[in-house]
mmCIF file with all atom_site columns, C-alpha atoms in Angstrom:
data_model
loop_
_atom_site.group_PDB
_atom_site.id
_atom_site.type_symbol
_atom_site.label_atom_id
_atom_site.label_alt_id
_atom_site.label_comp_id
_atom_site.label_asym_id
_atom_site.label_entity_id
_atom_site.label_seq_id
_atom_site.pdbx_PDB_ins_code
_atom_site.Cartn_x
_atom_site.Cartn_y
_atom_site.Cartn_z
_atom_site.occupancy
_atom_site.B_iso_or_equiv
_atom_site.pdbx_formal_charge
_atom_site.auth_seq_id
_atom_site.auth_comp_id
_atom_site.auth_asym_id
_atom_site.auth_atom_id
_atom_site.pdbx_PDB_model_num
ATOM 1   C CA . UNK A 1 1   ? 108.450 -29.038 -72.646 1.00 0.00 ? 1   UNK A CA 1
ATOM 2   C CA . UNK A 1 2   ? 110.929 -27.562 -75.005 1.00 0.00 ? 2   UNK A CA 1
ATOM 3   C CA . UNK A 1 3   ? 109.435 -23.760 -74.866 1.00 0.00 ? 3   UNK A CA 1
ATOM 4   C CA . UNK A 1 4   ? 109.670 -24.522 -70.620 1.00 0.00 ? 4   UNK A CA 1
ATOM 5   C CA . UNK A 1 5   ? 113.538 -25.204 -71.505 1.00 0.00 ? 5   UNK A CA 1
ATOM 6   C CA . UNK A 1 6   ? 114.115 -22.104 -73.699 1.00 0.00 ? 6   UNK A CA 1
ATOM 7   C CA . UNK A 1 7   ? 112.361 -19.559 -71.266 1.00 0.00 ? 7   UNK A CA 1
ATOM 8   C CA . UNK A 1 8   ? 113.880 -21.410 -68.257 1.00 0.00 ? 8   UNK A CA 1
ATOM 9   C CA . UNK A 1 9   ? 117.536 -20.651 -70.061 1.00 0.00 ? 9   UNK A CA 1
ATOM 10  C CA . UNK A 1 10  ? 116.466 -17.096 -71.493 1.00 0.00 ? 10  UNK A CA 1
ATOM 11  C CA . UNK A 1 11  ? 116.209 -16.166 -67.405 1.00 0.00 ? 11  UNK A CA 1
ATOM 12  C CA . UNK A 1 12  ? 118.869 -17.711 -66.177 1.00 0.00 ? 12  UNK A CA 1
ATOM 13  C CA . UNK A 1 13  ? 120.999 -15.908 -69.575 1.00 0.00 ? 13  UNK A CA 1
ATOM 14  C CA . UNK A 1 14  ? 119.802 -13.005 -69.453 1.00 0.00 ? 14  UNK A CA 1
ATOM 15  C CA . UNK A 1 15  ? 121.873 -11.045 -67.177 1.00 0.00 ? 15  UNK A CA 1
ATOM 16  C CA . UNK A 1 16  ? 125.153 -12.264 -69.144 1.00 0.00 ? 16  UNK A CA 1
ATOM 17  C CA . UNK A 1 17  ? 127.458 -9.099  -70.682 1.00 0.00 ? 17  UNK A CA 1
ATOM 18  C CA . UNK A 1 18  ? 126.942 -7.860  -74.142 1.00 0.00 ? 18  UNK A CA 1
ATOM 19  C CA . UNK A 1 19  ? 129.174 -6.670  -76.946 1.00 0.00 ? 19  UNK A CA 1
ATOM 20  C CA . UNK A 1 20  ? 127.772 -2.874  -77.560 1.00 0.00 ? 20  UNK A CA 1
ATOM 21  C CA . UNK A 1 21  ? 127.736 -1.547  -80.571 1.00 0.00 ? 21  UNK A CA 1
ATOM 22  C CA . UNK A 1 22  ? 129.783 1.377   -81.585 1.00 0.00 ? 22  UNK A CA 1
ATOM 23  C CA . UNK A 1 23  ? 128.233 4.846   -81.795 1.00 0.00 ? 23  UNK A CA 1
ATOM 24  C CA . UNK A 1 24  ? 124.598 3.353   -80.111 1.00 0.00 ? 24  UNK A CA 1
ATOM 25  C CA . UNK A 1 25  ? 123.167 4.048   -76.937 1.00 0.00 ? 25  UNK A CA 1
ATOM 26  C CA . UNK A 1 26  ? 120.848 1.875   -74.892 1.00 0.00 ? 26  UNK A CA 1
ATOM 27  C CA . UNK A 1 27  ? 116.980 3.074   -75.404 1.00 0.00 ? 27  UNK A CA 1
ATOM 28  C CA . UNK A 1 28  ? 115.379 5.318   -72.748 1.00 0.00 ? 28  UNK A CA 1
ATOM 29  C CA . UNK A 1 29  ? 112.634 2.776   -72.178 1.00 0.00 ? 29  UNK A CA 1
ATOM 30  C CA . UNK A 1 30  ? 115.037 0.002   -71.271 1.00 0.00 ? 30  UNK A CA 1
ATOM 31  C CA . UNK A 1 31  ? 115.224 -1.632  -67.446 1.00 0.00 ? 31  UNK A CA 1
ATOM 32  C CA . UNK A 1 32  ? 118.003 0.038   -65.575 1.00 0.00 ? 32  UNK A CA 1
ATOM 33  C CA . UNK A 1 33  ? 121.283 -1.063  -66.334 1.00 0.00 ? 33  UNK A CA 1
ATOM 34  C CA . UNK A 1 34  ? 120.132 -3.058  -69.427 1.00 0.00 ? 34  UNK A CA 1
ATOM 35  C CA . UNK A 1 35  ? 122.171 -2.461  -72.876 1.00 0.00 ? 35  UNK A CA 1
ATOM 36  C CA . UNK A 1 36  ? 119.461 -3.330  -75.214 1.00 0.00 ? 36  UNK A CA 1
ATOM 37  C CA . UNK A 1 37  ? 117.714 -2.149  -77.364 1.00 0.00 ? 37  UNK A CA 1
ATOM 38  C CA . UNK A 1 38  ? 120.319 -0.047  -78.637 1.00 0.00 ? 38  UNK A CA 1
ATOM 39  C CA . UNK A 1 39  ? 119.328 2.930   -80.864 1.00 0.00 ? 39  UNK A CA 1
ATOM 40  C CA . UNK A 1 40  ? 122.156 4.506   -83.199 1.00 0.00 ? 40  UNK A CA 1
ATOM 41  C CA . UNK A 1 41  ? 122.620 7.852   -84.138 1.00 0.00 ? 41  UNK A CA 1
ATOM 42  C CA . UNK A 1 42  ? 120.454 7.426   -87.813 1.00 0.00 ? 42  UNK A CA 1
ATOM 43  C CA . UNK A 1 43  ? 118.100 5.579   -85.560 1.00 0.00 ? 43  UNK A CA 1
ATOM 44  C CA . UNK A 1 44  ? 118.599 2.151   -86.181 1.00 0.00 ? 44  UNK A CA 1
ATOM 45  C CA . UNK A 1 45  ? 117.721 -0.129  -83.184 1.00 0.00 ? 45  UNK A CA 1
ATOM 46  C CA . UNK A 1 46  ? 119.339 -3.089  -82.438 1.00 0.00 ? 46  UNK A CA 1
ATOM 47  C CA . UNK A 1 47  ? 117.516 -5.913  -80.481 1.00 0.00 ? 47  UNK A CA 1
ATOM 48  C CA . UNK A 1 48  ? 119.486 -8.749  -78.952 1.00 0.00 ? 48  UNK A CA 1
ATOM 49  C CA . UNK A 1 49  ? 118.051 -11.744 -76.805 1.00 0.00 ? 49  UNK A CA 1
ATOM 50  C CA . UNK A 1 50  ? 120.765 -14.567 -74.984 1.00 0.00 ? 50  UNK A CA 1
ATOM 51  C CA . UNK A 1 51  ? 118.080 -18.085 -75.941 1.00 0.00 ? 51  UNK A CA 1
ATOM 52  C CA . UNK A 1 52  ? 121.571 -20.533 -76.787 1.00 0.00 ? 52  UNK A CA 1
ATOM 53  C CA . UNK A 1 53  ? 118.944 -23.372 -76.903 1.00 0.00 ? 53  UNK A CA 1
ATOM 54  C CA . UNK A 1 54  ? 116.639 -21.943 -79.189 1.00 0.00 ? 54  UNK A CA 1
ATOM 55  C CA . UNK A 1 55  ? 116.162 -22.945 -82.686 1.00 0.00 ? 55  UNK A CA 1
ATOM 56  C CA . UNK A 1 56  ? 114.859 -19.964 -84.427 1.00 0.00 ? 56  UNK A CA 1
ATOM 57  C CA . UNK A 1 57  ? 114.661 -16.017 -82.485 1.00 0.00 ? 57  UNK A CA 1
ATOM 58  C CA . UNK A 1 58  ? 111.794 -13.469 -84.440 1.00 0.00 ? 58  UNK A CA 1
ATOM 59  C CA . UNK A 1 59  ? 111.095 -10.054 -83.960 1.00 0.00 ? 59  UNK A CA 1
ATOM 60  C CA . UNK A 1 60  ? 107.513 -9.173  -83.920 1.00 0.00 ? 60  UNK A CA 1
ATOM 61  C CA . UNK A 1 61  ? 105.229 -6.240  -83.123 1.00 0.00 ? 61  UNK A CA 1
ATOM 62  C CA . UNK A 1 62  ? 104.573 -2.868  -84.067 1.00 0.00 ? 62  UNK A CA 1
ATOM 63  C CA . UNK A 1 63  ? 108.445 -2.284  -84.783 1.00 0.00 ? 63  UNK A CA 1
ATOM 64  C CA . UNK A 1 64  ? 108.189 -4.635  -87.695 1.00 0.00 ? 64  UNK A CA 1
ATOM 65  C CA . UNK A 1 65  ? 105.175 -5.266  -90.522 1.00 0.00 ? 65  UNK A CA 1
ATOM 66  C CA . UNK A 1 66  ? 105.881 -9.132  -90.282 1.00 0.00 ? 66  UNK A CA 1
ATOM 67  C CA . UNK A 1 67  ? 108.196 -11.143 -87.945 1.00 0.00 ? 67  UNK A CA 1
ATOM 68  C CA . UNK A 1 68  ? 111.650 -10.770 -88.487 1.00 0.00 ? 68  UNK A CA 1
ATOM 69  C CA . UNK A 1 69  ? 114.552 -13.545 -88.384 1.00 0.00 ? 69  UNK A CA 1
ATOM 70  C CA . UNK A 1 70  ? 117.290 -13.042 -85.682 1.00 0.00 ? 70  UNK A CA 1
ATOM 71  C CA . UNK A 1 71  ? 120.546 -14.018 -86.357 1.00 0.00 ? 71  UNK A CA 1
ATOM 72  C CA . UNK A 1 72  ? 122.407 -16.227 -83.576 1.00 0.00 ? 72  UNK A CA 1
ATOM 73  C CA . UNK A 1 73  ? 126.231 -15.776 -82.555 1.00 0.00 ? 73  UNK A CA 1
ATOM 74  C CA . UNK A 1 74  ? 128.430 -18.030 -80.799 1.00 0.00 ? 74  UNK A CA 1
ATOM 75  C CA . UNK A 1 75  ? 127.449 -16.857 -77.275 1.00 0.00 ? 75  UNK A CA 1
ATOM 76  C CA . UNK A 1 76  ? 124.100 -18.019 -77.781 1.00 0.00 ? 76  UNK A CA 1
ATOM 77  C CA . UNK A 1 77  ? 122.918 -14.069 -78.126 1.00 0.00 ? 77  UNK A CA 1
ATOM 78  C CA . UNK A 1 78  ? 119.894 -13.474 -80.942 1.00 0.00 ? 78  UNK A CA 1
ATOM 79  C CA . UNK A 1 79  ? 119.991 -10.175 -82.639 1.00 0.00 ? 79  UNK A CA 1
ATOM 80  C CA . UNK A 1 80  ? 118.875 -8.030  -85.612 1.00 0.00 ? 80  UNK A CA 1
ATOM 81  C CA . UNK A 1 81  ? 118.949 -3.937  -86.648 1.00 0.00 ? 81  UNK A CA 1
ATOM 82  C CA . UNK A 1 82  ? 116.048 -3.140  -88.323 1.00 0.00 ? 82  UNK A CA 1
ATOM 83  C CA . UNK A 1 83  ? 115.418 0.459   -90.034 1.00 0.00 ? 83  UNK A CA 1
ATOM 84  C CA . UNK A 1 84  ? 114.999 3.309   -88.173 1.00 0.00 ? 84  UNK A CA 1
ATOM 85  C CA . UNK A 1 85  ? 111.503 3.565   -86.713 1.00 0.00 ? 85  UNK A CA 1
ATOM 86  C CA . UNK A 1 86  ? 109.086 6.294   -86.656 1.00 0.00 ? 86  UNK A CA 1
ATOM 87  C CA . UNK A 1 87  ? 109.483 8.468   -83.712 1.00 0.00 ? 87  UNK A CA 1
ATOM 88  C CA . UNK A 1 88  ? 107.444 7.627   -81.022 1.00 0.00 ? 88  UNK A CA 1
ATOM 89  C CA . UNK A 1 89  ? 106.344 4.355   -78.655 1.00 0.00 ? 89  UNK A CA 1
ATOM 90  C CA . UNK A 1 90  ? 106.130 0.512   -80.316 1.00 0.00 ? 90  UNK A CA 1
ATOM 91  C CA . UNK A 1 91  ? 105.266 -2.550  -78.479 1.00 0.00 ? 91  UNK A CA 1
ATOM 92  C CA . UNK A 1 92  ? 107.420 -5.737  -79.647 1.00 0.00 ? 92  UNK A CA 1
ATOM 93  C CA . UNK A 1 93  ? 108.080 -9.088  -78.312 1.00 0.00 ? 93  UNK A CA 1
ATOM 94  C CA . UNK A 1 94  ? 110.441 -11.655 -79.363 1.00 0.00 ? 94  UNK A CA 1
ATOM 95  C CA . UNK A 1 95  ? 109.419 -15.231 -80.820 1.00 0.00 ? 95  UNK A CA 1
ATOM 96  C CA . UNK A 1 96  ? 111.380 -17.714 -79.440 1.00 0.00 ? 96  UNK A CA 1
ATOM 97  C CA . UNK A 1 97  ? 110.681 -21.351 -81.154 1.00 0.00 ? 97  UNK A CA 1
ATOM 98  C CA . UNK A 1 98  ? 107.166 -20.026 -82.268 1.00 0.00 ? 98  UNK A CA 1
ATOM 99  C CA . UNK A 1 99  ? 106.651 -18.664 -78.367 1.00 0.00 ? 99  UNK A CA 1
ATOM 100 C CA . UNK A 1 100 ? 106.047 -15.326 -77.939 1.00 0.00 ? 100 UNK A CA 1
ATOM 101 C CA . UNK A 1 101 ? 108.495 -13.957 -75.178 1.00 0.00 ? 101 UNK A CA 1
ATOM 102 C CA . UNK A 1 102 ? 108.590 -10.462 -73.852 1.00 0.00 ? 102 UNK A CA 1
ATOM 103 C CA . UNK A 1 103 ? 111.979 -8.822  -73.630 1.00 0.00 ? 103 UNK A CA 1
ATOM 104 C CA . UNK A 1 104 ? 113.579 -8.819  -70.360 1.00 0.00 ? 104 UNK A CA 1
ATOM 105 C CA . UNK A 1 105 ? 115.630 -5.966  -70.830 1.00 0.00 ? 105 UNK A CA 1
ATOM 106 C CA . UNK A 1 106 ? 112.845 -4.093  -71.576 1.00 0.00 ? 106 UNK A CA 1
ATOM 107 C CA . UNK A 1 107 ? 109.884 -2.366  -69.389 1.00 0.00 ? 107 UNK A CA 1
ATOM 108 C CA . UNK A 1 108 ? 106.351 -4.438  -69.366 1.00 0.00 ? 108 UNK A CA 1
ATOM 109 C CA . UNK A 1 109 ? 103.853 -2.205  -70.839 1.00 0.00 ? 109 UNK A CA 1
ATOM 110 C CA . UNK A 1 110 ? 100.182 -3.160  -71.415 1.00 0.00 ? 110 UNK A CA 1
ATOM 111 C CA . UNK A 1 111 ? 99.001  -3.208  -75.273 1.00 0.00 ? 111 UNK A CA 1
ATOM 112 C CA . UNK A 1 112 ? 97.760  -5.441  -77.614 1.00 0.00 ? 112 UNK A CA 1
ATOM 113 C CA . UNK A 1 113 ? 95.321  -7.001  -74.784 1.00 0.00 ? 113 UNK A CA 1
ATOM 114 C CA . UNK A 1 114 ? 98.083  -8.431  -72.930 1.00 0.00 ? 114 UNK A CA 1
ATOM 115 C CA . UNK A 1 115 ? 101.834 -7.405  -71.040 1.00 0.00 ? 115 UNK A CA 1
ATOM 116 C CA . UNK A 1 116 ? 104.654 -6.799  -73.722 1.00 0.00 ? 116 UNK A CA 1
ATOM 117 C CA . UNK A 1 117 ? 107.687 -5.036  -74.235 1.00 0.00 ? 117 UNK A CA 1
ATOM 118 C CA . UNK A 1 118 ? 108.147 -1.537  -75.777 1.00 0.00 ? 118 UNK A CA 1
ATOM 119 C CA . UNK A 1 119 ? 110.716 0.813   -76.392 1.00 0.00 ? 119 UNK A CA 1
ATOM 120 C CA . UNK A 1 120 ? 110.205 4.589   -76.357 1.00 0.00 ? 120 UNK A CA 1
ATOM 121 C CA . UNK A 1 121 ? 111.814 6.603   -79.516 1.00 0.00 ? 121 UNK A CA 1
ATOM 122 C CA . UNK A 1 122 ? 111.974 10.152  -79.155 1.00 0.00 ? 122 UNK A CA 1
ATOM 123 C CA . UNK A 1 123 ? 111.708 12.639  -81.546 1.00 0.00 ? 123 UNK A CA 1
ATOM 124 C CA . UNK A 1 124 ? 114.672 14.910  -82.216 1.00 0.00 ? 124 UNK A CA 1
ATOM 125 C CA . UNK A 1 125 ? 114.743 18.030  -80.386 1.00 0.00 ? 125 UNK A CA 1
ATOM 126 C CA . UNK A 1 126 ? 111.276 17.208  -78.102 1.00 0.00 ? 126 UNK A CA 1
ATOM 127 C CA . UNK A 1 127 ? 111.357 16.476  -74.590 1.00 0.00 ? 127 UNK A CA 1
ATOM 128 C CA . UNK A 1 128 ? 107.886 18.287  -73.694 1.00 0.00 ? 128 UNK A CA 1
ATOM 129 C CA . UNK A 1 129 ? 107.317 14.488  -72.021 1.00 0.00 ? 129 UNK A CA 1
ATOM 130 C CA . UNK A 1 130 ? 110.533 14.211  -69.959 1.00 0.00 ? 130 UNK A CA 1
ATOM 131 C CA . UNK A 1 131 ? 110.397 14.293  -66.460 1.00 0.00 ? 131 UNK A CA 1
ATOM 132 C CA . UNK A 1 132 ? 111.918 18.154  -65.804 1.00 0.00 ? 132 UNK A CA 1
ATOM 133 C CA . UNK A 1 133 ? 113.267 19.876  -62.905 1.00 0.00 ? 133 UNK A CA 1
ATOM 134 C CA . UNK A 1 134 ? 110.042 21.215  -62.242 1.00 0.00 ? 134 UNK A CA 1
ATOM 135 C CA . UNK A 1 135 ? 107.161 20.694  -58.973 1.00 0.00 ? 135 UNK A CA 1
ATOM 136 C CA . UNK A 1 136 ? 105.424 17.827  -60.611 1.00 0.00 ? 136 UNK A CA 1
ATOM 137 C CA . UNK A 1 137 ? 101.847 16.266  -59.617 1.00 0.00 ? 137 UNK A CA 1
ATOM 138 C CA . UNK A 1 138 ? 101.263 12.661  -58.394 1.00 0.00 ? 138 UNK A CA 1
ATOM 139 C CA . UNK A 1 139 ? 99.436  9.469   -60.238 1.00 0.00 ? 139 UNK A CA 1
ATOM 140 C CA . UNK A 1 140 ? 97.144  8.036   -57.824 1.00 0.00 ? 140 UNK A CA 1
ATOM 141 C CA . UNK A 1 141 ? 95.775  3.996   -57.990 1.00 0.00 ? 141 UNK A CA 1
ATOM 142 C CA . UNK A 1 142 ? 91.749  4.415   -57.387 1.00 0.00 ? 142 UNK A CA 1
ATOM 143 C CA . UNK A 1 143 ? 89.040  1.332   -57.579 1.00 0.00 ? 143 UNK A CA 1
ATOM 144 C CA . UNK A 1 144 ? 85.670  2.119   -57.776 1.00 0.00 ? 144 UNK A CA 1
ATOM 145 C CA . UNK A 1 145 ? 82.409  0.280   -58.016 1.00 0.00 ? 145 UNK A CA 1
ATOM 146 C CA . UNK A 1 146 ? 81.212  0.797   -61.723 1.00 0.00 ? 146 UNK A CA 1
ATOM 147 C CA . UNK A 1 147 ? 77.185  1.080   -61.281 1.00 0.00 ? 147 UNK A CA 1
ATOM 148 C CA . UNK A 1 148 ? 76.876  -0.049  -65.267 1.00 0.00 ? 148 UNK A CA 1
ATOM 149 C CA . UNK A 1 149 ? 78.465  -3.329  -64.842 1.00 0.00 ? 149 UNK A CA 1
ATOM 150 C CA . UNK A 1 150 ? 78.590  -3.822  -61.231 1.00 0.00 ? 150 UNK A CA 1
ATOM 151 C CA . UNK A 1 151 ? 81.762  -4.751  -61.527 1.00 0.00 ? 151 UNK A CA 1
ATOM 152 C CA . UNK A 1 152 ? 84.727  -2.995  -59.395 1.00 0.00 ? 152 UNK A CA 1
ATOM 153 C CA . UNK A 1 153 ? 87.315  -0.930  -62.045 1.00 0.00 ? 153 UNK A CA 1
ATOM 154 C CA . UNK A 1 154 ? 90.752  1.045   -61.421 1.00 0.00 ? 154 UNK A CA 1
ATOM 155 C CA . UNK A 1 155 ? 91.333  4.378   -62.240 1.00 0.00 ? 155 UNK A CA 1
ATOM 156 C CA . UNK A 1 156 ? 94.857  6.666   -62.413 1.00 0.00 ? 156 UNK A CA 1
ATOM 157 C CA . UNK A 1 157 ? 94.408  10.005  -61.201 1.00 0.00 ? 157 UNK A CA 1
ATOM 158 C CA . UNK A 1 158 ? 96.502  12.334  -61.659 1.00 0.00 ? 158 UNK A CA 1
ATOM 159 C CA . UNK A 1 159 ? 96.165  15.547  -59.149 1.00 0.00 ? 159 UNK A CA 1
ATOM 160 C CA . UNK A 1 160 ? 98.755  18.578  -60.189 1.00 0.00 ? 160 UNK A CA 1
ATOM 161 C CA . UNK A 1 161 ? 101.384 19.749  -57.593 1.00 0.00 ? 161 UNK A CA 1
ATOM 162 C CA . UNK A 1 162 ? 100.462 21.424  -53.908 1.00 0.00 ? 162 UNK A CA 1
ATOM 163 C CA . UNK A 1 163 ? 97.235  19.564  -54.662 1.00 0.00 ? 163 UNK A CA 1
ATOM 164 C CA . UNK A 1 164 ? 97.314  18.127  -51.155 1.00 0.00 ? 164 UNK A CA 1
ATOM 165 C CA . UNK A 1 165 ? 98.227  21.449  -49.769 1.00 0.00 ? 165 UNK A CA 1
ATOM 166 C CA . UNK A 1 166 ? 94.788  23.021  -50.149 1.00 0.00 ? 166 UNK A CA 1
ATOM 167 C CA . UNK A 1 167 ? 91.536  20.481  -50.628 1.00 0.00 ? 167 UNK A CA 1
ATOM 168 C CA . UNK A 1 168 ? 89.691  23.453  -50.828 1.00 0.00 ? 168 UNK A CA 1
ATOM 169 C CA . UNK A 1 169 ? 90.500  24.156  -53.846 1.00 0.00 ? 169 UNK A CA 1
ATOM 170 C CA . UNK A 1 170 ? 88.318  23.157  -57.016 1.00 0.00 ? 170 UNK A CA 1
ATOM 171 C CA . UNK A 1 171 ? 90.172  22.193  -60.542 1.00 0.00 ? 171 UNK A CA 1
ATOM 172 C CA . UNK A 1 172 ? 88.640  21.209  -63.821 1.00 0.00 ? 172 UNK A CA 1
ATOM 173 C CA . UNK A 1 173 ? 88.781  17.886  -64.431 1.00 0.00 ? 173 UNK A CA 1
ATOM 174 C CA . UNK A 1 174 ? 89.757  15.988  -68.031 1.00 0.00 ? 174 UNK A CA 1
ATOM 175 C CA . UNK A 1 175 ? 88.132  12.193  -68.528 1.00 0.00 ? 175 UNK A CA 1
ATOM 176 C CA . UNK A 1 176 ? 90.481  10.250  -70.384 1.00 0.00 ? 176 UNK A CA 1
ATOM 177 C CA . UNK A 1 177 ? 89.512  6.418   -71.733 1.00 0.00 ? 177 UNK A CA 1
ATOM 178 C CA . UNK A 1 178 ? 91.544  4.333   -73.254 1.00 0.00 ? 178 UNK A CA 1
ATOM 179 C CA . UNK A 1 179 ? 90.719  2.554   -76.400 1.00 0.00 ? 179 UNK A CA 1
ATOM 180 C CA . UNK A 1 180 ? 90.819  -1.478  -77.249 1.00 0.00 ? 180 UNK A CA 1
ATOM 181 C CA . UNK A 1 181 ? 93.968  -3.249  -76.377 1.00 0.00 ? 181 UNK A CA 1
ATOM 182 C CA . UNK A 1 182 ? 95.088  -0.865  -73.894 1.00 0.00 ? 182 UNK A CA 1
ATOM 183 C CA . UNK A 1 183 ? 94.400  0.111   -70.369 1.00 0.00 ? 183 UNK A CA 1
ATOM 184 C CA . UNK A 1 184 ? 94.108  2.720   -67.780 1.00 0.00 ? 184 UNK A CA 1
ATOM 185 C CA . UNK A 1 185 ? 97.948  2.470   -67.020 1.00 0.00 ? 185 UNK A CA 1
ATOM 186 C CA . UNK A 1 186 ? 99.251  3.824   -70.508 1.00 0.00 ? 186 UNK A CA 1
ATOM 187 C CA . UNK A 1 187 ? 97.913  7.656   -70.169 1.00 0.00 ? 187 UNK A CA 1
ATOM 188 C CA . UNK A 1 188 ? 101.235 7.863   -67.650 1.00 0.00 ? 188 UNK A CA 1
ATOM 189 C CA . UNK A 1 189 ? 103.266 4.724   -68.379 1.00 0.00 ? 189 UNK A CA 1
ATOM 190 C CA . UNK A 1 190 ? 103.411 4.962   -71.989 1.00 0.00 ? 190 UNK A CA 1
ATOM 191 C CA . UNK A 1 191 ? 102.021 8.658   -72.856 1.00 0.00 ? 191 UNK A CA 1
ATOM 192 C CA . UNK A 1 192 ? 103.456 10.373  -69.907 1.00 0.00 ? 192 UNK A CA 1
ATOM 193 C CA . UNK A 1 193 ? 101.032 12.308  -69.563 1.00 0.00 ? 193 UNK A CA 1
ATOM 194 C CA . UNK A 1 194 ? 101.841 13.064  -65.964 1.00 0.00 ? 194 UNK A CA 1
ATOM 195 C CA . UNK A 1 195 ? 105.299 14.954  -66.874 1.00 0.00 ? 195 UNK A CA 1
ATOM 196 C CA . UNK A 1 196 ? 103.435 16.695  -70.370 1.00 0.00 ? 196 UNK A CA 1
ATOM 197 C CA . UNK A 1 197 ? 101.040 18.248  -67.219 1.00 0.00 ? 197 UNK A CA 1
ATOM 198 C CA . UNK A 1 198 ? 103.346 19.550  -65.108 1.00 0.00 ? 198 UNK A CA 1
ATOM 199 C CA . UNK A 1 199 ? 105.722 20.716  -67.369 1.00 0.00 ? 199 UNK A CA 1
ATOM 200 C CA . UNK A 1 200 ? 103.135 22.591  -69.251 1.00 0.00 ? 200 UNK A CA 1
ATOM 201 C CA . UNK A 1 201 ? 101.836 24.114  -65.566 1.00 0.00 ? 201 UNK A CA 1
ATOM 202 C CA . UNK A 1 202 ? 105.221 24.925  -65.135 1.00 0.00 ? 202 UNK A CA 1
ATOM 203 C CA . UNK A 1 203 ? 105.400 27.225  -68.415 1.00 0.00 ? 203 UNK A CA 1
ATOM 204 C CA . UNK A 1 204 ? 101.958 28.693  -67.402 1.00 0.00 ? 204 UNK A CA 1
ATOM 205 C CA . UNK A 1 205 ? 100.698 27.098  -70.861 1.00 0.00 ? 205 UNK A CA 1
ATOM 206 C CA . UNK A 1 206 ? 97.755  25.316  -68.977 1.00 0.00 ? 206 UNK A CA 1
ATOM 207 C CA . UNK A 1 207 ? 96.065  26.056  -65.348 1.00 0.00 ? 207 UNK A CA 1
ATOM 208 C CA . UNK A 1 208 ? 96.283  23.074  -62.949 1.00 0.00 ? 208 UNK A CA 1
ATOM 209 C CA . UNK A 1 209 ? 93.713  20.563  -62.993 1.00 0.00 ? 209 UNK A CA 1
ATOM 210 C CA . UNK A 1 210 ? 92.790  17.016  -62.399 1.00 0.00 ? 210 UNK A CA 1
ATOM 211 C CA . UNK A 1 211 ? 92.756  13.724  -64.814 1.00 0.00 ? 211 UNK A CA 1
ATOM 212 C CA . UNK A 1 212 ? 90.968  10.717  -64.679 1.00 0.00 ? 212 UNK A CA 1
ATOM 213 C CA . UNK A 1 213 ? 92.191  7.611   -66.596 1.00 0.00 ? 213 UNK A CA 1
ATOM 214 C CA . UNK A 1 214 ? 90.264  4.897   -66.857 1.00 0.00 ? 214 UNK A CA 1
#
């Protein structure tokens, strides 16, 4: 009953202000309008969570080898900076009273077998994966009946731009499977693989063709 209490006053918190730290800047994988995670200029993230009724607040996942111990203010808001990260996209989730609680100012992403949050940490100087002002391809949702299992499966397909224009025309194809804890949504979602396509048809580095991702 008590972890129904907590999550029931996480939701209904959650949309309260925040005190931003100087010199950070919300991540790029937050929720629109959302202030945390905050990443500062050495690359230190900051993670807050508003639980006032909670006992104890962790941090868990990949940004962190063991859980680590939030610190609670007098507004009832949970946070912690931790080192800078290596460059590049962790899952983490939050442990609120031993419950594991994705964070709602972050995006759901699928790892680690289940939904969870995860923030996206760029590497200085690289933005081959940001969306560009460039013609860009589509991700389409496609279920198919596998013949192994017998068992219906979704697919993301990405087709490269004026694809639709001509269905005449034949492309190579690229197979992409994911491995164990993962699925068929984190080619695009968390690899963007999507924008690294187009952009790199757009510098006439790579001929347009087709990806499956299952």
């Amino acid at each position: 009953m008590l972890h129904h209490v907590t999550l029931l006053t996480l939701v209904l918190t959650m949309a309260a202000p925040a005190q931003q730290d100087g010199g950070s800047k919300p991540a790029i994988s937050n929720l629109m309008n959302a202030e945390y995670p905050r990443v500062d200029a050495g690359g230190r993230v900051t993670f807050r969570l508003i639980a006032p009724k909670a006992g104890k607040v962790q941090l868990a996942g990949a940004v962190a080898a063991t859980p680590v111990d939030m610190e609670k203010a007098s507004d009832g808001a949970w946070s912690v900076t931790i080192p800078p990260p290596a460059p590049g996209f962790h899952y983490y989730w939050f442990l609120v009273d031993g419950l594991q609680v994705n964070d709602p100012s972050s995006d759901t992403y699928f790892g680690y077998g289940r939904p969870t949050s995860g923030i996206d940490l760029p590497m200085a100087g690289e933005d081959f994966y940001f969306p560009k002002d460039v013609p860009h391809g589509q991700v389409r949702m496609h279920w198919y009946l596998s013949k192994t299992t017998g068992e219906w499966r979704r697919a993301m397909v990405y087709t490269p731009p004026g694809y639709d224009l001509n269905t005449r025309t034949r492309y190579p194809v690229l197979y992409l499977q994911h491995g164990a804890g993962e699925d068929e949504t984190g080619w695009t979602k968390q690899g963007h693989a999507n924008f690294i396509i187009d952009n790199l048809i757009a510098q006439k580095k790579a001929k347009p063709f087709i990806v499956v991702m299952d």
